[in-house]
Amino acid sequence: LPFIRRKDPDAPVILGDLKLTYRDLTDSLQAFLDLLQQKLPLEEFSRKVREQFDFYAAGDPKTGKVKFTGYYTPVIKASRFQTRGYNYPLYYLPENMLKVERLENEGSSEAASRVYHTAYQARNFTRGEIDGGKALADRNLEIAWLQSEMDRYFLHIQGSGILSYPNGTTEMVQFMGSNGYTYSSVGRLMIRTGAIDTGQGSMQGIKNYFRNYPQDVPKYLFKNKRYIFFRLTNELPRGSSGAEVVGHRAIATDKKIYPPGGLVFMTAKKPVLDANNKITRWEDFSRFVLDVDTGDAIRGPARADLYFGVGDRAGAGAGHYMVHGAMFYLIKKPATRRGGS
């Protein structure tokens, strides 16, 4: 709620074909919070939710299904300096890759529409040029060093992580920007070329392949030209909306289609892990989540990413997560919205 309330309450937001505003989102979240705080019996709570909210079905327009994948916040061994065993740098966003927005008027009248033209100040280095060609080396952009190429690559995919230093201290590292290229799935490329089969397309399967064939890293990883830059912070993991992400209670969607901060009811299957973080079975589940994040690979109405939390156990669940389910956005009914009777 604090992050939604920073927006202009009358500014429009997108929810499929619905015309809503940030005020509608705020009213919906506040009404749901009020119900939670009443600590009602389950049946009464469910009845009041149905009475007070409209349910907007999301997903594929034809099937109503949503493909859910998972993401998490990894905890990664790191060093603040390059030293023995730590040879893979994370970079701060260089100034010559910063976006610049040039405000221009279209037409000659004072009422002419204003258009922001976005450009990059310099040529965008690719992943191959940065990691393979050392294009950013010796420019004082390194913020930390990791132990492996895989740790670095999947940190780029997750967008944030917790660095664990040899002296026992930790520090959060968060997305700061990118080189402007579109994300390209290495897993799909590896399946297409026969390097791995469909059942090995998870994070764990990809890591296992490169553990056995490290010489293939340039062949595949560099095909994903998109590169992520980071900043160090002591904040908790946050989504693109600015709000904290909570394990199993946050999702990422395409913000060209779905609203930041939307309240969602989702149904799907979830993995059940044993004490060794191995999946023992899958079971049906449903829950309320908040749509507070986005991702470059999350595109279209039928895609969502479920946040699993922090650490190896979260990674074990997220790395194998690819299921189909359904999700519904809850919007406070017009008759009870904005103080109506």
mmCIF file of C-alpha atoms in Angstrom:
data_model
loop_
_atom_site.group_PDB
_atom_site.id
_atom_site.type_symbol
_atom_site.label_atom_id
_atom_site.label_comp_id
_atom_site.label_asym_id
_atom_site.label_seq_id
_atom_site.Cartn_x
_atom_site.Cartn_y
_atom_site.Cartn_z
ATOM 1 C CA LEU A 1 0.000 0.000 0.000
ATOM 2 C CA PRO A 2 2.677 2.631 0.778
ATOM 3 C CA PHE A 3 4.162 2.184 -2.697
ATOM 4 C CA ILE A 4 0.803 2.315 -4.493
ATOM 5 C CA ARG A 5 -0.170 5.454 -2.566
ATOM 6 C CA ARG A 6 2.832 7.289 -3.964
ATOM 7 C CA LYS A 7 1.170 7.188 -7.387
ATOM 8 C CA ASP A 8 -1.340 9.689 -8.725
ATOM 9 C CA PRO A 9 -4.625 8.103 -7.580
ATOM 10 C CA ASP A 10 -6.338 9.093 -10.828
ATOM 11 C CA ALA A 11 -3.575 7.749 -13.082
ATOM 12 C CA PRO A 12 -4.799 4.859 -15.251
ATOM 13 C CA VAL A 13 -3.582 1.282 -14.812
ATOM 14 C CA ILE A 14 -3.997 -1.685 -17.103
ATOM 15 C CA LEU A 15 -5.813 -4.898 -16.264
ATOM 16 C CA GLY A 16 -6.598 -6.569 -19.554
ATOM 17 C CA ASP A 17 -9.554 -4.673 -20.995
ATOM 18 C CA LEU A 18 -10.618 -3.085 -17.683
ATOM 19 C CA LYS A 19 -10.194 0.658 -17.204
ATOM 20 C CA LEU A 20 -8.901 1.190 -13.676
ATOM 21 C CA THR A 21 -6.905 3.733 -11.690
ATOM 22 C CA TYR A 22 -4.401 3.515 -8.864
ATOM 23 C CA ARG A 23 -7.259 4.540 -6.572
ATOM 24 C CA ASP A 24 -9.086 1.342 -7.541
ATOM 25 C CA LEU A 25 -5.978 -0.689 -6.648
ATOM 26 C CA THR A 26 -5.577 1.147 -3.341
ATOM 27 C CA ASP A 27 -9.236 0.668 -2.433
ATOM 28 C CA SER A 28 -9.013 -3.030 -3.271
ATOM 29 C CA LEU A 29 -5.862 -3.613 -1.233
ATOM 30 C CA GLN A 30 -7.194 -1.662 1.743
ATOM 31 C CA ALA A 31 -10.506 -3.529 1.694
ATOM 32 C CA PHE A 32 -8.699 -6.865 1.632
ATOM 33 C CA LEU A 33 -6.378 -5.786 4.451
ATOM 34 C CA ASP A 34 -9.397 -4.745 6.522
ATOM 35 C CA LEU A 35 -10.874 -8.216 6.072
ATOM 36 C CA LEU A 36 -7.613 -9.897 7.068
ATOM 37 C CA GLN A 37 -7.368 -7.823 10.225
ATOM 38 C CA GLN A 38 -10.827 -8.939 11.336
ATOM 39 C CA LYS A 39 -9.475 -12.507 11.733
ATOM 40 C CA LEU A 40 -12.786 -13.962 10.550
ATOM 41 C CA PRO A 41 -13.567 -17.686 10.440
ATOM 42 C CA LEU A 42 -12.618 -19.126 7.052
ATOM 43 C CA GLU A 43 -16.159 -19.565 5.724
ATOM 44 C CA GLU A 44 -17.189 -16.027 6.693
ATOM 45 C CA PHE A 45 -13.960 -14.594 5.265
ATOM 46 C CA SER A 46 -14.526 -16.417 1.954
ATOM 47 C CA ARG A 47 -18.122 -15.215 1.801
ATOM 48 C CA LYS A 48 -17.141 -11.577 2.381
ATOM 49 C CA VAL A 49 -14.386 -11.751 -0.213
ATOM 50 C CA ARG A 50 -16.923 -12.950 -2.785
ATOM 51 C CA GLU A 51 -19.389 -10.258 -1.718
ATOM 52 C CA GLN A 52 -16.936 -7.361 -1.840
ATOM 53 C CA PHE A 53 -14.740 -8.183 -4.832
ATOM 54 C CA ASP A 54 -15.062 -8.822 -8.532
ATOM 55 C CA PHE A 55 -12.757 -11.559 -9.822
ATOM 56 C CA TYR A 56 -11.062 -10.763 -13.144
ATOM 57 C CA ALA A 57 -9.840 -13.952 -14.846
ATOM 58 C CA ALA A 58 -6.311 -13.566 -16.250
ATOM 59 C CA GLY A 59 -4.373 -15.890 -18.517
ATOM 60 C CA ASP A 60 -4.555 -17.125 -22.071
ATOM 61 C CA PRO A 61 -7.689 -15.663 -23.696
ATOM 62 C CA LYS A 62 -8.550 -19.055 -25.228
ATOM 63 C CA THR A 63 -7.757 -21.491 -22.409
ATOM 64 C CA GLY A 64 -7.725 -19.288 -19.304
ATOM 65 C CA LYS A 65 -4.490 -20.965 -18.260
ATOM 66 C CA VAL A 66 -1.330 -19.318 -16.949
ATOM 67 C CA LYS A 67 2.156 -20.780 -17.236
ATOM 68 C CA PHE A 68 3.880 -20.288 -13.876
ATOM 69 C CA THR A 69 7.640 -20.417 -13.470
ATOM 70 C CA GLY A 70 9.640 -19.650 -10.329
ATOM 71 C CA TYR A 71 12.380 -17.302 -9.182
ATOM 72 C CA TYR A 72 14.193 -16.731 -5.908
ATOM 73 C CA THR A 73 16.958 -14.783 -4.165
ATOM 74 C CA PRO A 74 20.178 -16.821 -4.177
ATOM 75 C CA VAL A 75 22.792 -16.630 -1.418
ATOM 76 C CA ILE A 76 26.158 -16.668 -3.189
ATOM 77 C CA LYS A 77 29.707 -16.872 -1.884
ATOM 78 C CA ALA A 78 31.561 -13.724 -2.914
ATOM 79 C CA SER A 79 34.597 -11.557 -2.274
ATOM 80 C CA ARG A 80 34.812 -7.779 -2.315
ATOM 81 C CA PHE A 81 38.086 -8.102 -4.207
ATOM 82 C CA GLN A 82 39.471 -10.404 -6.859
ATOM 83 C CA THR A 83 41.395 -13.101 -5.070
ATOM 84 C CA ARG A 84 42.158 -16.790 -5.369
ATOM 85 C CA GLY A 85 38.957 -18.630 -6.267
ATOM 86 C CA TYR A 86 36.968 -15.454 -6.942
ATOM 87 C CA ASN A 87 37.433 -14.475 -10.585
ATOM 88 C CA TYR A 88 33.974 -13.596 -11.923
ATOM 89 C CA PRO A 89 33.070 -9.915 -11.410
ATOM 90 C CA LEU A 90 29.723 -8.243 -10.919
ATOM 91 C CA TYR A 91 29.625 -4.795 -12.457
ATOM 92 C CA TYR A 92 28.143 -1.463 -11.536
ATOM 93 C CA LEU A 93 26.244 0.242 -14.392
ATOM 94 C CA PRO A 94 28.775 2.243 -16.454
ATOM 95 C CA GLU A 95 27.867 5.852 -17.185
ATOM 96 C CA ASN A 96 28.152 5.360 -20.931
ATOM 97 C CA MET A 97 25.319 2.822 -20.783
ATOM 98 C CA LEU A 98 22.927 5.029 -18.836
ATOM 99 C CA LYS A 99 19.688 5.822 -20.582
ATOM 100 C CA VAL A 100 19.213 9.454 -21.509
ATOM 101 C CA GLU A 101 15.736 10.786 -22.252
ATOM 102 C CA ARG A 102 15.536 13.733 -24.581
ATOM 103 C CA LEU A 103 12.338 15.768 -24.365
ATOM 104 C CA GLU A 104 11.154 17.007 -27.713
ATOM 105 C CA ASN A 105 8.051 18.831 -28.916
ATOM 106 C CA GLU A 106 6.149 17.492 -31.869
ATOM 107 C CA GLY A 107 4.697 20.425 -33.785
ATOM 108 C CA SER A 108 5.139 24.155 -33.300
ATOM 109 C CA SER A 109 2.275 25.109 -30.979
ATOM 110 C CA GLU A 110 2.593 25.377 -27.217
ATOM 111 C CA ALA A 111 0.068 22.575 -26.907
ATOM 112 C CA ALA A 112 2.163 20.256 -29.048
ATOM 113 C CA SER A 113 2.488 16.790 -27.592
ATOM 114 C CA ARG A 114 5.725 16.081 -25.781
ATOM 115 C CA VAL A 115 7.610 12.913 -26.604
ATOM 116 C CA TYR A 116 10.501 11.363 -24.694
ATOM 117 C CA HIS A 117 13.096 9.892 -27.029
ATOM 118 C CA THR A 118 15.203 7.298 -25.232
ATOM 119 C CA ALA A 119 18.694 6.509 -26.416
ATOM 120 C CA TYR A 120 21.942 5.122 -25.080
ATOM 121 C CA GLN A 121 25.004 7.317 -24.947
ATOM 122 C CA ALA A 122 27.290 4.631 -26.291
ATOM 123 C CA ARG A 123 27.254 1.286 -28.069
ATOM 124 C CA ASN A 124 25.909 -1.447 -25.843
ATOM 125 C CA PHE A 125 28.428 -4.156 -25.104
ATOM 126 C CA THR A 126 27.024 -7.692 -25.306
ATOM 127 C CA ARG A 127 27.494 -10.488 -22.769
ATOM 128 C CA GLY A 128 30.203 -11.977 -24.973
ATOM 129 C CA GLU A 129 32.070 -8.685 -25.167
ATOM 130 C CA ILE A 130 31.803 -8.030 -21.416
ATOM 131 C CA ASP A 131 32.530 -11.501 -20.028
ATOM 132 C CA GLY A 132 34.456 -12.960 -22.952
ATOM 133 C CA GLY A 133 36.222 -9.870 -24.251
ATOM 134 C CA LYS A 134 36.683 -8.118 -20.871
ATOM 135 C CA ALA A 135 35.240 -4.902 -22.319
ATOM 136 C CA LEU A 136 34.616 -3.416 -18.856
ATOM 137 C CA ALA A 137 37.769 -4.606 -17.110
ATOM 138 C CA ASP A 138 40.022 -2.077 -15.334
ATOM 139 C CA ARG A 139 37.354 0.634 -15.201
ATOM 140 C CA ASN A 140 36.696 0.396 -11.439
ATOM 141 C CA LEU A 141 33.185 -0.951 -12.040
ATOM 142 C CA GLU A 142 33.596 -4.251 -10.162
ATOM 143 C CA ILE A 143 31.490 -4.349 -6.994
ATOM 144 C CA ALA A 144 32.193 -7.985 -6.029
ATOM 145 C CA TRP A 145 33.704 -11.204 -7.358
ATOM 146 C CA LEU A 146 32.066 -14.647 -7.509
ATOM 147 C CA GLN A 147 33.427 -18.181 -7.643
ATOM 148 C CA SER A 148 31.824 -19.420 -10.840
ATOM 149 C CA GLU A 149 30.368 -18.395 -14.173
ATOM 150 C CA MET A 150 27.144 -20.197 -13.292
ATOM 151 C CA ASP A 151 26.722 -18.261 -10.050
ATOM 152 C CA ARG A 152 27.084 -15.037 -11.990
ATOM 153 C CA TYR A 153 24.824 -16.013 -14.883
ATOM 154 C CA PHE A 154 21.923 -17.158 -12.723
ATOM 155 C CA LEU A 155 22.276 -14.102 -10.505
ATOM 156 C CA HIS A 156 21.707 -12.125 -13.705
ATOM 157 C CA ILE A 157 18.605 -14.209 -14.364
ATOM 158 C CA GLN A 158 17.206 -13.725 -10.838
ATOM 159 C CA GLY A 159 18.053 -10.015 -10.795
ATOM 160 C CA SER A 160 19.053 -9.845 -7.125
ATOM 161 C CA GLY A 161 20.840 -11.916 -4.509
ATOM 162 C CA ILE A 162 22.627 -11.983 -1.195
ATOM 163 C CA LEU A 163 26.422 -12.036 -1.231
ATOM 164 C CA SER A 164 28.084 -14.028 1.542
ATOM 165 C CA TYR A 165 31.645 -12.897 2.209
ATOM 166 C CA PRO A 166 34.477 -15.037 3.680
ATOM 167 C CA ASN A 167 34.423 -13.045 6.957
ATOM 168 C CA GLY A 168 30.815 -14.069 7.577
ATOM 169 C CA THR A 169 29.150 -10.787 6.612
ATOM 170 C CA THR A 170 26.463 -10.517 3.938
ATOM 171 C CA GLU A 171 25.282 -7.819 1.588
ATOM 172 C CA MET A 172 22.343 -7.518 -0.769
ATOM 173 C CA VAL A 173 22.975 -6.973 -4.463
ATOM 174 C CA GLN A 174 20.136 -5.633 -6.618
ATOM 175 C CA PHE A 175 19.378 -4.933 -10.260
ATOM 176 C CA MET A 176 20.592 -1.482 -11.324
ATOM 177 C CA GLY A 177 20.187 -1.630 -15.101
ATOM 178 C CA SER A 178 20.934 -3.575 -18.261
ATOM 179 C CA ASN A 179 22.760 -3.159 -21.561
ATOM 180 C CA GLY A 180 19.457 -2.791 -23.391
ATOM 181 C CA TYR A 181 19.323 -6.138 -25.168
ATOM 182 C CA THR A 182 16.287 -8.438 -25.019
ATOM 183 C CA TYR A 183 16.561 -11.595 -22.912
ATOM 184 C CA SER A 184 17.162 -14.808 -24.871
ATOM 185 C CA SER A 185 16.597 -18.180 -23.180
ATOM 186 C CA VAL A 186 19.764 -20.262 -23.054
ATOM 187 C CA GLY A 187 17.786 -23.281 -21.864
ATOM 188 C CA ARG A 188 15.548 -23.243 -24.932
ATOM 189 C CA LEU A 189 18.588 -22.887 -27.195
ATOM 190 C CA MET A 190 20.289 -25.859 -25.526
ATOM 191 C CA ILE A 191 17.161 -27.990 -25.943
ATOM 192 C CA ARG A 192 16.809 -26.927 -29.571
ATOM 193 C CA THR A 193 20.398 -27.904 -30.387
ATOM 194 C CA GLY A 194 20.188 -31.204 -28.495
ATOM 195 C CA ALA A 195 22.670 -30.337 -25.744
ATOM 196 C CA ILE A 196 20.025 -31.198 -23.136
ATOM 197 C CA ASP A 197 16.544 -32.693 -23.358
ATOM 198 C CA THR A 198 13.328 -31.018 -22.279
ATOM 199 C CA GLY A 199 13.447 -32.574 -18.821
ATOM 200 C CA GLN A 200 16.874 -31.023 -18.175
ATOM 201 C CA GLY A 201 15.857 -27.454 -18.979
ATOM 202 C CA SER A 202 15.700 -26.373 -15.333
ATOM 203 C CA MET A 203 18.332 -24.251 -13.628
ATOM 204 C CA GLN A 204 19.814 -27.390 -12.069
ATOM 205 C CA GLY A 205 19.928 -29.189 -15.412
ATOM 206 C CA ILE A 206 21.694 -26.297 -17.125
ATOM 207 C CA LYS A 207 24.213 -26.014 -14.284
ATOM 208 C CA ASN A 208 24.943 -29.741 -14.492
ATOM 209 C CA TYR A 209 25.590 -29.505 -18.227
ATOM 210 C CA PHE A 210 28.117 -26.687 -17.900
ATOM 211 C CA ARG A 211 29.760 -28.431 -14.964
ATOM 212 C CA ASN A 212 30.513 -31.298 -17.370
ATOM 213 C CA TYR A 213 31.182 -29.152 -20.453
ATOM 214 C CA PRO A 214 32.677 -25.826 -19.296
ATOM 215 C CA GLN A 215 34.112 -25.266 -22.784
ATOM 216 C CA ASP A 216 30.545 -24.725 -24.047
ATOM 217 C CA VAL A 217 29.921 -21.641 -21.894
ATOM 218 C CA PRO A 218 30.743 -19.148 -24.697
ATOM 219 C CA LYS A 219 28.799 -21.205 -27.238
ATOM 220 C CA TYR A 220 25.559 -20.909 -25.284
ATOM 221 C CA LEU A 221 25.697 -18.212 -22.595
ATOM 222 C CA PHE A 222 26.987 -15.542 -24.942
ATOM 223 C CA LYS A 223 23.959 -16.088 -27.188
ATOM 224 C CA ASN A 224 21.990 -14.258 -24.501
ATOM 225 C CA LYS A 225 23.330 -10.766 -25.195
ATOM 226 C CA ARG A 226 21.410 -9.187 -22.317
ATOM 227 C CA TYR A 227 23.654 -8.197 -19.407
ATOM 228 C CA ILE A 228 22.658 -7.062 -15.913
ATOM 229 C CA PHE A 229 24.403 -4.480 -13.727
ATOM 230 C CA PHE A 230 24.068 -4.335 -9.951
ATOM 231 C CA ARG A 231 24.319 -2.130 -6.913
ATOM 232 C CA LEU A 232 25.061 -3.047 -3.308
ATOM 233 C CA THR A 233 22.425 -2.331 -0.678
ATOM 234 C CA ASN A 234 21.274 -3.399 2.770
ATOM 235 C CA GLU A 235 17.621 -3.451 1.707
ATOM 236 C CA LEU A 236 15.438 -6.546 1.611
ATOM 237 C CA PRO A 237 14.672 -8.104 -1.785
ATOM 238 C CA ARG A 238 12.221 -5.884 -3.655
ATOM 239 C CA GLY A 239 10.188 -6.161 -6.812
ATOM 240 C CA SER A 240 9.982 -3.714 -9.692
ATOM 241 C CA SER A 241 7.144 -1.916 -7.881
ATOM 242 C CA GLY A 242 9.542 -1.049 -5.043
ATOM 243 C CA ALA A 243 7.654 -3.233 -2.568
ATOM 244 C CA GLU A 244 9.325 -6.058 -0.655
ATOM 245 C CA VAL A 245 8.856 -9.512 -2.180
ATOM 246 C CA VAL A 246 7.753 -12.235 0.226
ATOM 247 C CA GLY A 247 8.363 -15.919 -0.426
ATOM 248 C CA HIS A 248 5.346 -17.665 -2.015
ATOM 249 C CA ARG A 249 3.319 -14.435 -1.759
ATOM 250 C CA ALA A 250 4.683 -12.394 -4.686
ATOM 251 C CA ILE A 251 4.446 -12.817 -8.434
ATOM 252 C CA ALA A 252 5.940 -11.124 -11.480
ATOM 253 C CA THR A 253 3.859 -10.445 -14.591
ATOM 254 C CA ASP A 254 3.986 -8.436 -17.794
ATOM 255 C CA LYS A 255 3.269 -4.874 -16.681
ATOM 256 C CA LYS A 256 2.008 -3.959 -20.153
ATOM 257 C CA ILE A 257 -0.979 -6.163 -19.319
ATOM 258 C CA TYR A 258 -1.298 -6.408 -15.538
ATOM 259 C CA PRO A 259 -1.143 -3.726 -12.813
ATOM 260 C CA PRO A 260 1.730 -3.248 -10.341
ATOM 261 C CA GLY A 261 0.431 -4.012 -6.857
ATOM 262 C CA GLY A 262 -2.571 -6.034 -8.003
ATOM 263 C CA LEU A 263 -4.173 -8.501 -5.588
ATOM 264 C CA VAL A 264 -4.298 -11.993 -7.113
ATOM 265 C CA PHE A 265 -5.803 -15.368 -6.246
ATOM 266 C CA MET A 266 -3.844 -18.166 -7.920
ATOM 267 C CA THR A 267 -4.348 -21.926 -8.209
ATOM 268 C CA ALA A 268 -1.704 -24.350 -9.455
ATOM 269 C CA LYS A 269 0.548 -27.157 -8.232
ATOM 270 C CA LYS A 270 3.571 -26.787 -5.971
ATOM 271 C CA PRO A 271 6.603 -28.988 -5.268
ATOM 272 C CA VAL A 272 6.991 -30.679 -1.884
ATOM 273 C CA LEU A 273 10.651 -30.937 -0.847
ATOM 274 C CA ASP A 274 12.338 -33.363 1.532
ATOM 275 C CA ALA A 275 15.098 -32.494 4.031
ATOM 276 C CA ASN A 276 17.674 -32.649 1.208
ATOM 277 C CA ASN A 277 15.725 -30.196 -0.975
ATOM 278 C CA LYS A 278 14.687 -32.953 -3.366
ATOM 279 C CA ILE A 279 11.181 -32.846 -4.809
ATOM 280 C CA THR A 280 9.169 -35.784 -3.475
ATOM 281 C CA ARG A 281 5.798 -34.970 -5.047
ATOM 282 C CA TRP A 282 3.604 -32.212 -6.434
ATOM 283 C CA GLU A 283 0.356 -31.131 -4.813
ATOM 284 C CA ASP A 284 -2.501 -28.762 -5.626
ATOM 285 C CA PHE A 285 -2.578 -25.443 -3.811
ATOM 286 C CA SER A 286 -4.259 -22.040 -3.973
ATOM 287 C CA ARG A 287 -3.409 -18.737 -2.307
ATOM 288 C CA PHE A 288 -3.569 -14.965 -2.434
ATOM 289 C CA VAL A 289 -0.462 -13.241 -3.802
ATOM 290 C CA LEU A 290 0.575 -9.713 -4.754
ATOM 291 C CA ASP A 291 1.669 -8.759 -8.250
ATOM 292 C CA VAL A 292 4.685 -6.608 -7.362
ATOM 293 C CA ASP A 293 7.356 -7.554 -9.888
ATOM 294 C CA THR A 294 8.154 -8.072 -13.547
ATOM 295 C CA GLY A 295 10.805 -9.827 -15.607
ATOM 296 C CA ASP A 296 12.250 -9.600 -19.072
ATOM 297 C CA ALA A 297 11.252 -13.201 -19.816
ATOM 298 C CA ILE A 298 7.714 -12.754 -18.467
ATOM 299 C CA ARG A 299 5.748 -11.641 -21.505
ATOM 300 C CA GLY A 300 2.097 -11.902 -22.469
ATOM 301 C CA PRO A 301 -1.142 -12.553 -20.569
ATOM 302 C CA ALA A 302 -0.426 -16.237 -19.919
ATOM 303 C CA ARG A 303 2.882 -15.896 -18.011
ATOM 304 C CA ALA A 304 3.674 -15.338 -14.347
ATOM 305 C CA ASP A 305 6.705 -15.919 -12.123
ATOM 306 C CA LEU A 306 6.153 -17.041 -8.515
ATOM 307 C CA TYR A 307 8.737 -15.847 -5.972
ATOM 308 C CA PHE A 308 9.977 -18.713 -3.767
ATOM 309 C CA GLY A 309 12.067 -16.779 -1.238
ATOM 310 C CA VAL A 310 15.729 -16.764 -0.215
ATOM 311 C CA GLY A 311 18.410 -19.466 -0.288
ATOM 312 C CA ASP A 312 19.063 -22.975 -1.569
ATOM 313 C CA ARG A 313 15.711 -24.459 -0.559
ATOM 314 C CA ALA A 314 13.870 -21.693 -2.390
ATOM 315 C CA GLY A 315 16.152 -22.248 -5.371
ATOM 316 C CA ALA A 316 15.410 -25.986 -5.406
ATOM 317 C CA GLY A 317 11.712 -25.255 -5.736
ATOM 318 C CA ALA A 318 11.998 -22.323 -8.131
ATOM 319 C CA GLY A 319 14.541 -24.022 -10.387
ATOM 320 C CA HIS A 320 12.140 -26.839 -11.265
ATOM 321 C CA TYR A 321 8.953 -24.799 -11.287
ATOM 322 C CA MET A 322 7.041 -24.826 -14.559
ATOM 323 C CA VAL A 323 3.340 -25.562 -14.156
ATOM 324 C CA HIS A 324 0.034 -24.408 -15.595
ATOM 325 C CA GLY A 325 -2.656 -22.934 -13.398
ATOM 326 C CA ALA A 326 -5.072 -20.038 -13.147
ATOM 327 C CA MET A 327 -5.071 -16.593 -11.588
ATOM 328 C CA PHE A 328 -7.719 -13.984 -10.841
ATOM 329 C CA TYR A 329 -7.293 -10.308 -9.952
ATOM 330 C CA LEU A 330 -9.514 -9.061 -7.140
ATOM 331 C CA ILE A 331 -11.011 -5.604 -7.649
ATOM 332 C CA LYS A 332 -13.349 -4.051 -5.110
ATOM 333 C CA LYS A 333 -16.861 -3.986 -6.523
ATOM 334 C CA PRO A 334 -18.016 -0.607 -7.898
ATOM 335 C CA ALA A 335 -20.966 -0.438 -5.511
ATOM 336 C CA THR A 336 -18.599 -0.485 -2.535
ATOM 337 C CA ARG A 337 -15.684 1.341 -4.146
ATOM 338 C CA ARG A 338 -14.657 4.818 -2.988
ATOM 339 C CA GLY A 339 -17.147 4.962 -0.158
ATOM 340 C CA GLY A 340 -20.233 3.907 -2.155
ATOM 341 C CA SER A 341 -23.107 2.116 -0.475
#
